[in-house]
Structures are given as C-alpha cells and as structure tokens.
Amino acid sequence: MNNSKIVVGGVEKFSAVDFPGVLSAVVFMQGCPWKCPYCHNASIREILKENSFSWEKFVDFLRKRVGRLDAVTFSGGEPLVQDCLGDAIKEVKELGFKIGLHTGGYRPEHLAKILPLVDWVGLDIKAPFDEAKYQAIIRVNHLKKVEDSLDLLLQWGGDFECRTTCDPRFLSIEDLWVIAKTLKEKGVKKYFLQKYRPVESDKTSTDDMCERLVSDSGLLKYLQENFENFEVRK
Ligand code: SF4
C-alpha cells in the first residue's frame, strides 16, 4: 500500500473503554485487509475509500479538547494499513495526547516504526496460532504477521493487551484454552475475552452459545490465575 494522506472512516469523540483507564477520542482508520465474519465495522473495510470524514477536521476538534481528553486511540479498520499513520500520530502527540493503537497485527514492519510513538496497544488474537484456524476467520493467510507483531510487542516492553472475540461459529472452548496457554508461554500479561455480539447476517448464534464461550469456569479460573489482568468484556 502506498498512500500519502490519512483516510479516516469515522470518529468517536469521547470513549472511556477503548484505551483502558484513559479518556480518549477514537479515530477509526479507513480500510482493513481482513474479512472477519463478526465485523461490526464493515462500512470502513474498503481500503482508502473516500468519505466525508476529514483528518484535518479531527485535528481541529482535538485542539479544542486539549486538557479535557487524555488520549487518542487509533482504531479501525486496521490502522497499520495506512503508510502515513506515523505522521498522523506525531501530529496528535505534539498536541500533548497519549496514543492508543488497536491492531490485528498487520504489517509488523510498520508496527516496529510506530511503536516508539505509542503508549498502549490492543492486539487482536483471532484464533489459535494455527494457519487453517486463523485463515478461517480473516480469510487470508497472515498468521506469520500476527506472530511477528506479538513478538515485537513483547520485546517493546510497553503497555499492551491481547484480546479475542469469542465467536462460537469459529472458536470452541478448546481453542480458547490453546490461545490462553500460548499467550501465557510467550509472556503476555494482559488478556481479555470479548463476548461476540451476533452480526445481522448471523442467523445461527444464540445468546446462550455466545455466553457459554465466555463462561467456562475452568478456563476462567486458569485465565484469572495466569494473567495479571484478565476479564470478560460483554
Ligand atoms: S480486523 Fe476488525 S475491522 Fe477488520 S474485518 Fe476484522 S473485525 Fe472488521
């Protein structure tokens, strides 16, 4: 991808949940290379699609929020799709805001350049580290990128969390055990399970099925005992 202008897909002016413990504005970067079946942001998946949101207007808004908001979270879509993400982050940092980043681990080489500018990262772990399982969700074979991104975060030493959206159509409790043990072995300290909220096209998943996946007592006990921070987000 080669783009010289940041493309914004949407904005949330105030959020208490996207950067843990911090009040942030959220900017949704346009474009995502993946096709997760549980995506609630389908409208911003098309890469570099023009729309009515303007980066300049967002920065103007931030100037008026200096001292009233602590941070800006770059979310998606997939922020690492955009080549000039680093310039956008620098512009926001110069206003005095902390920086949060949500990513699925796409383009680790880009992540490596961005990390020195970032205060906190939320990394999606979509499946066990098994090519077929990962590909079943994101529909392309990008597992190596995710593994390399996680290794970068572990070496970085900054604050980050891993999280998994628990979609019962693609993940079982056994899969969640595999993910949890892998992350534990690698040295991840913060891990969160996110209850899946069925998308409109999903006519099969019931609330019971979604709830069961985030309520297994043996798994929850393991997660509580083995991660410094763990919780189920519903
Ligand atoms: S990574 Fe996020 S934005 Fe991209 S398809 Fe998956 S859920 Fe949607």
Coordinates of C-alpha atoms and ligand atoms in Angstrom, one line a residue:
M1 CA 0.0 0.0 0.0
N2 CA 1.3 3.4 -0.9
N3 CA -0.7 6.3 0.4
S4 CA 0.4 9.8 1.5
K5 CA -2.8 11.0 3.1
I6 CA -4.5 9.7 6.2
V7 CA -8.0 8.4 5.4
V8 CA -10.5 8.5 8.3
G9 CA -13.5 6.2 8.3
G10 CA -15.2 7.5 11.5
V11 CA -14.7 9.3 14.8
E12 CA -15.9 8.8 18.4
K13 CA -15.4 12.0 20.2
F14 CA -15.3 10.5 23.7
S15 CA -14.6 7.0 25.0
A16 CA -13.9 5.5 28.4
V17 CA -13.4 2.0 27.1
D18 CA -11.1 2.0 24.1
F19 CA -7.9 2.8 25.9
P20 CA -8.2 1.2 29.4
G21 CA -8.2 3.6 32.3
V22 CA -7.9 6.6 30.0
L23 CA -10.4 9.0 28.4
S24 CA -9.8 9.1 24.7
A25 CA -11.2 10.2 21.4
V26 CA -11.2 7.3 18.9
V27 CA -10.4 7.7 15.2
F28 CA -11.3 4.8 13.0
M29 CA -8.9 4.4 10.2
Q30 CA -10.4 3.6 6.8
G31 CA -9.6 0.2 5.4
C32 CA -8.9 -3.4 6.6
P33 CA -7.3 -6.2 4.7
W34 CA -9.2 -8.9 6.6
K35 CA -12.8 -10.1 6.5
C36 CA -13.7 -11.3 10.0
P37 CA -17.2 -12.7 9.9
Y38 CA -18.0 -10.9 13.1
C39 CA -17.1 -7.5 11.9
H40 CA -19.4 -4.7 13.0
N41 CA -17.3 -2.1 11.0
A42 CA -17.9 -3.5 7.5
S43 CA -18.5 0.0 6.1
I44 CA -14.9 1.0 6.8
R45 CA -13.3 -2.1 5.5
E46 CA -12.7 -0.9 1.9
I47 CA -9.1 0.4 1.8
L48 CA -8.7 4.1 1.2
K49 CA -12.3 4.6 0.3
E50 CA -13.0 8.3 0.3
N51 CA -15.8 9.5 2.7
S52 CA -17.0 12.6 4.4
F53 CA -14.6 12.4 7.4
S54 CA -11.6 14.7 7.3
W55 CA -8.3 14.2 9.2
E56 CA -7.9 18.0 9.4
K57 CA -11.3 18.5 11.0
F58 CA -10.5 15.8 13.5
V59 CA -7.2 17.5 14.5
D60 CA -9.1 20.8 14.8
F61 CA -11.5 19.1 17.1
L62 CA -8.6 17.8 19.2
R63 CA -7.1 21.2 19.5
K64 CA -10.3 22.3 21.3
R65 CA -10.0 19.2 23.6
V66 CA -6.5 19.8 24.9
G67 CA -6.7 19.4 28.7
R68 CA -10.1 17.8 28.5
L69 CA -9.2 14.5 26.9
D70 CA -6.1 12.4 27.8
A71 CA -5.5 10.4 24.7
V72 CA -6.4 9.5 21.1
T73 CA -6.9 5.9 20.1
F74 CA -6.2 4.9 16.5
S75 CA -8.6 2.1 15.7
G76 CA -10.1 0.5 12.6
G77 CA -10.4 -0.9 10.2
E78 CA -6.7 -1.7 10.5
P79 CA -4.6 1.4 11.3
L80 CA -1.4 -0.3 10.1
V81 CA -2.8 -0.3 6.5
Q82 CA -2.0 3.4 6.2
D83 CA 1.5 4.4 5.3
C84 CA 1.3 7.8 6.9
L85 CA -0.1 6.6 10.2
G86 CA 3.2 7.6 11.9
D87 CA 2.9 11.2 10.7
A88 CA -0.7 11.4 11.9
I89 CA 0.3 10.0 15.3
K90 CA 3.1 12.6 15.6
E91 CA 0.7 15.4 14.8
V92 CA -1.6 14.2 17.7
K93 CA 1.3 13.7 20.1
E94 CA 2.5 17.2 19.6
L95 CA -0.8 18.4 21.0
G96 CA 0.0 16.5 24.2
F97 CA -2.2 13.5 23.8
K98 CA -1.2 9.9 24.7
I99 CA -1.6 7.4 21.9
G100 CA -3.5 4.2 21.8
L101 CA -3.5 1.7 18.9
H102 CA -5.8 -1.1 18.1
T103 CA -4.5 -3.6 15.6
G104 CA -4.8 -7.1 14.4
G105 CA -1.0 -7.3 13.8
Y106 CA -1.0 -6.5 10.1
R107 CA 2.4 -5.3 8.7
P108 CA 4.8 -5.9 11.7
E109 CA 7.5 -3.9 9.9
H110 CA 5.2 -0.9 10.0
L111 CA 4.3 -1.6 13.7
A112 CA 8.0 -1.6 14.5
K113 CA 8.3 2.0 13.3
I114 CA 5.1 3.2 15.0
L115 CA 5.8 1.6 18.4
P116 CA 8.2 4.3 19.8
L117 CA 5.3 6.8 19.3
V118 CA 2.7 4.8 21.1
D119 CA 1.7 4.5 24.8
W120 CA -0.6 1.5 24.7
V121 CA -1.6 -1.3 22.2
G122 CA -4.6 -3.6 22.0
L123 CA -3.7 -6.6 19.8
D124 CA -6.5 -8.9 18.5
I125 CA -5.7 -12.6 18.7
K126 CA -8.4 -14.1 16.4
A127 CA -7.7 -17.8 16.8
P128 CA -5.1 -20.3 18.0
F129 CA -1.8 -19.8 16.1
D130 CA -2.7 -22.4 13.5
E131 CA -2.8 -21.3 9.9
A132 CA -6.0 -23.1 9.0
K133 CA -7.9 -21.7 12.0
Y134 CA -6.6 -18.2 11.6
Q135 CA -7.4 -18.2 7.9
A136 CA -10.9 -19.5 8.6
I137 CA -11.6 -16.1 10.3
I138 CA -9.6 -13.5 8.5
R139 CA -9.8 -15.3 5.1
V140 CA -6.2 -14.7 4.2
N141 CA -3.0 -16.4 5.4
H142 CA -1.4 -13.7 7.5
L143 CA -0.7 -15.7 10.7
K144 CA 3.1 -15.1 10.5
K145 CA 2.4 -11.3 10.6
V146 CA 0.4 -11.6 13.7
E147 CA 3.0 -13.8 15.4
D148 CA 5.8 -11.3 14.4
S149 CA 3.7 -8.4 15.7
L150 CA 3.2 -10.1 19.1
D151 CA 6.9 -10.8 19.3
L152 CA 7.6 -7.1 18.7
L153 CA 5.2 -6.1 21.4
L154 CA 6.8 -8.5 23.9
Q155 CA 10.3 -7.1 23.1
W156 CA 9.0 -3.5 23.2
G157 CA 8.2 -3.6 26.9
G158 CA 5.4 -1.1 26.7
D159 CA 1.9 -1.5 27.9
F160 CA -0.3 -3.8 25.7
E161 CA -3.1 -6.3 25.9
C162 CA -4.2 -9.2 23.8
R163 CA -7.9 -9.9 23.3
T164 CA -10.1 -12.5 21.5
T165 CA -13.6 -12.1 20.1
C166 CA -15.3 -15.3 21.1
D167 CA -17.4 -16.2 18.0
P168 CA -19.0 -19.7 18.6
R169 CA -19.2 -20.3 14.8
F170 CA -15.4 -20.4 14.6
L171 CA -14.0 -20.9 18.1
S172 CA -14.5 -23.6 20.8
I173 CA -13.6 -23.6 24.4
E174 CA -10.7 -25.9 23.5
D175 CA -9.5 -23.2 21.0
L176 CA -9.6 -20.6 23.8
W177 CA -7.5 -22.9 26.0
V178 CA -4.9 -23.2 23.3
I179 CA -4.8 -19.4 22.8
A180 CA -4.5 -18.8 26.5
K181 CA -1.7 -21.3 27.0
T182 CA 0.2 -20.0 24.0
L183 CA 0.0 -16.4 25.2
K184 CA 0.9 -17.4 28.8
E185 CA 4.0 -19.2 27.5
K186 CA 5.0 -16.2 25.4
G187 CA 4.9 -13.9 28.4
V188 CA 1.7 -11.9 27.7
K189 CA 0.4 -10.3 30.9
K190 CA -3.0 -8.9 29.9
Y191 CA -5.6 -11.0 28.1
F192 CA -9.3 -10.3 27.6
L193 CA -12.1 -12.4 26.2
Q194 CA -14.7 -10.4 24.3
K195 CA -18.2 -11.8 24.1
Y196 CA -19.4 -11.9 20.5
R197 CA -22.4 -9.8 19.5
P198 CA -24.0 -11.5 16.5
V199 CA -23.9 -9.6 13.3
E200 CA -27.0 -9.1 11.3
S201 CA -26.2 -11.9 8.8
D202 CA -25.6 -14.5 11.6
K203 CA -28.9 -16.4 11.9
T204 CA -27.4 -19.3 13.9
S205 CA -25.6 -17.9 17.0
T206 CA -27.9 -17.6 20.1
D207 CA -27.0 -15.5 23.1
D208 CA -26.6 -18.8 25.1
M209 CA -24.0 -20.0 22.6
C210 CA -22.1 -16.7 22.9
E211 CA -22.3 -16.6 26.7
R212 CA -21.2 -20.3 27.1
L213 CA -17.9 -19.5 25.3
V214 CA -17.0 -16.8 27.8
S215 CA -18.3 -18.6 31.0
D216 CA -16.4 -21.8 31.2
S217 CA -15.4 -22.0 34.9
G218 CA -12.2 -24.0 34.3
L219 CA -11.0 -21.6 31.6
L220 CA -11.9 -18.5 33.6
K221 CA -10.0 -19.8 36.6
Y222 CA -6.9 -20.5 34.5
L223 CA -7.1 -17.0 33.0
Q224 CA -7.5 -15.3 36.4
E225 CA -4.6 -17.2 37.8
N226 CA -2.2 -16.9 34.9
F227 CA -2.6 -13.3 33.7
E228 CA -2.0 -10.1 35.7
N229 CA -5.1 -8.6 34.0
F230 CA -7.9 -10.7 32.8
E231 CA -11.6 -10.1 32.4
V232 CA -14.5 -10.9 30.1
R233 CA -15.8 -7.9 28.2
K234 CA -19.5 -8.1 27.3
Ligands
SF4_1 S1 -9.9 -6.8 11.7 FE1 -11.6 -5.5 12.6 S2 -12.2 -4.1 11.0 FE2 -11.0 -5.8 10.0 S3 -12.6 -7.2 9.4 FE3 -11.8 -7.9 11.4 S4 -13.2 -7.0 12.8 FE4 -13.5 -5.9 10.9

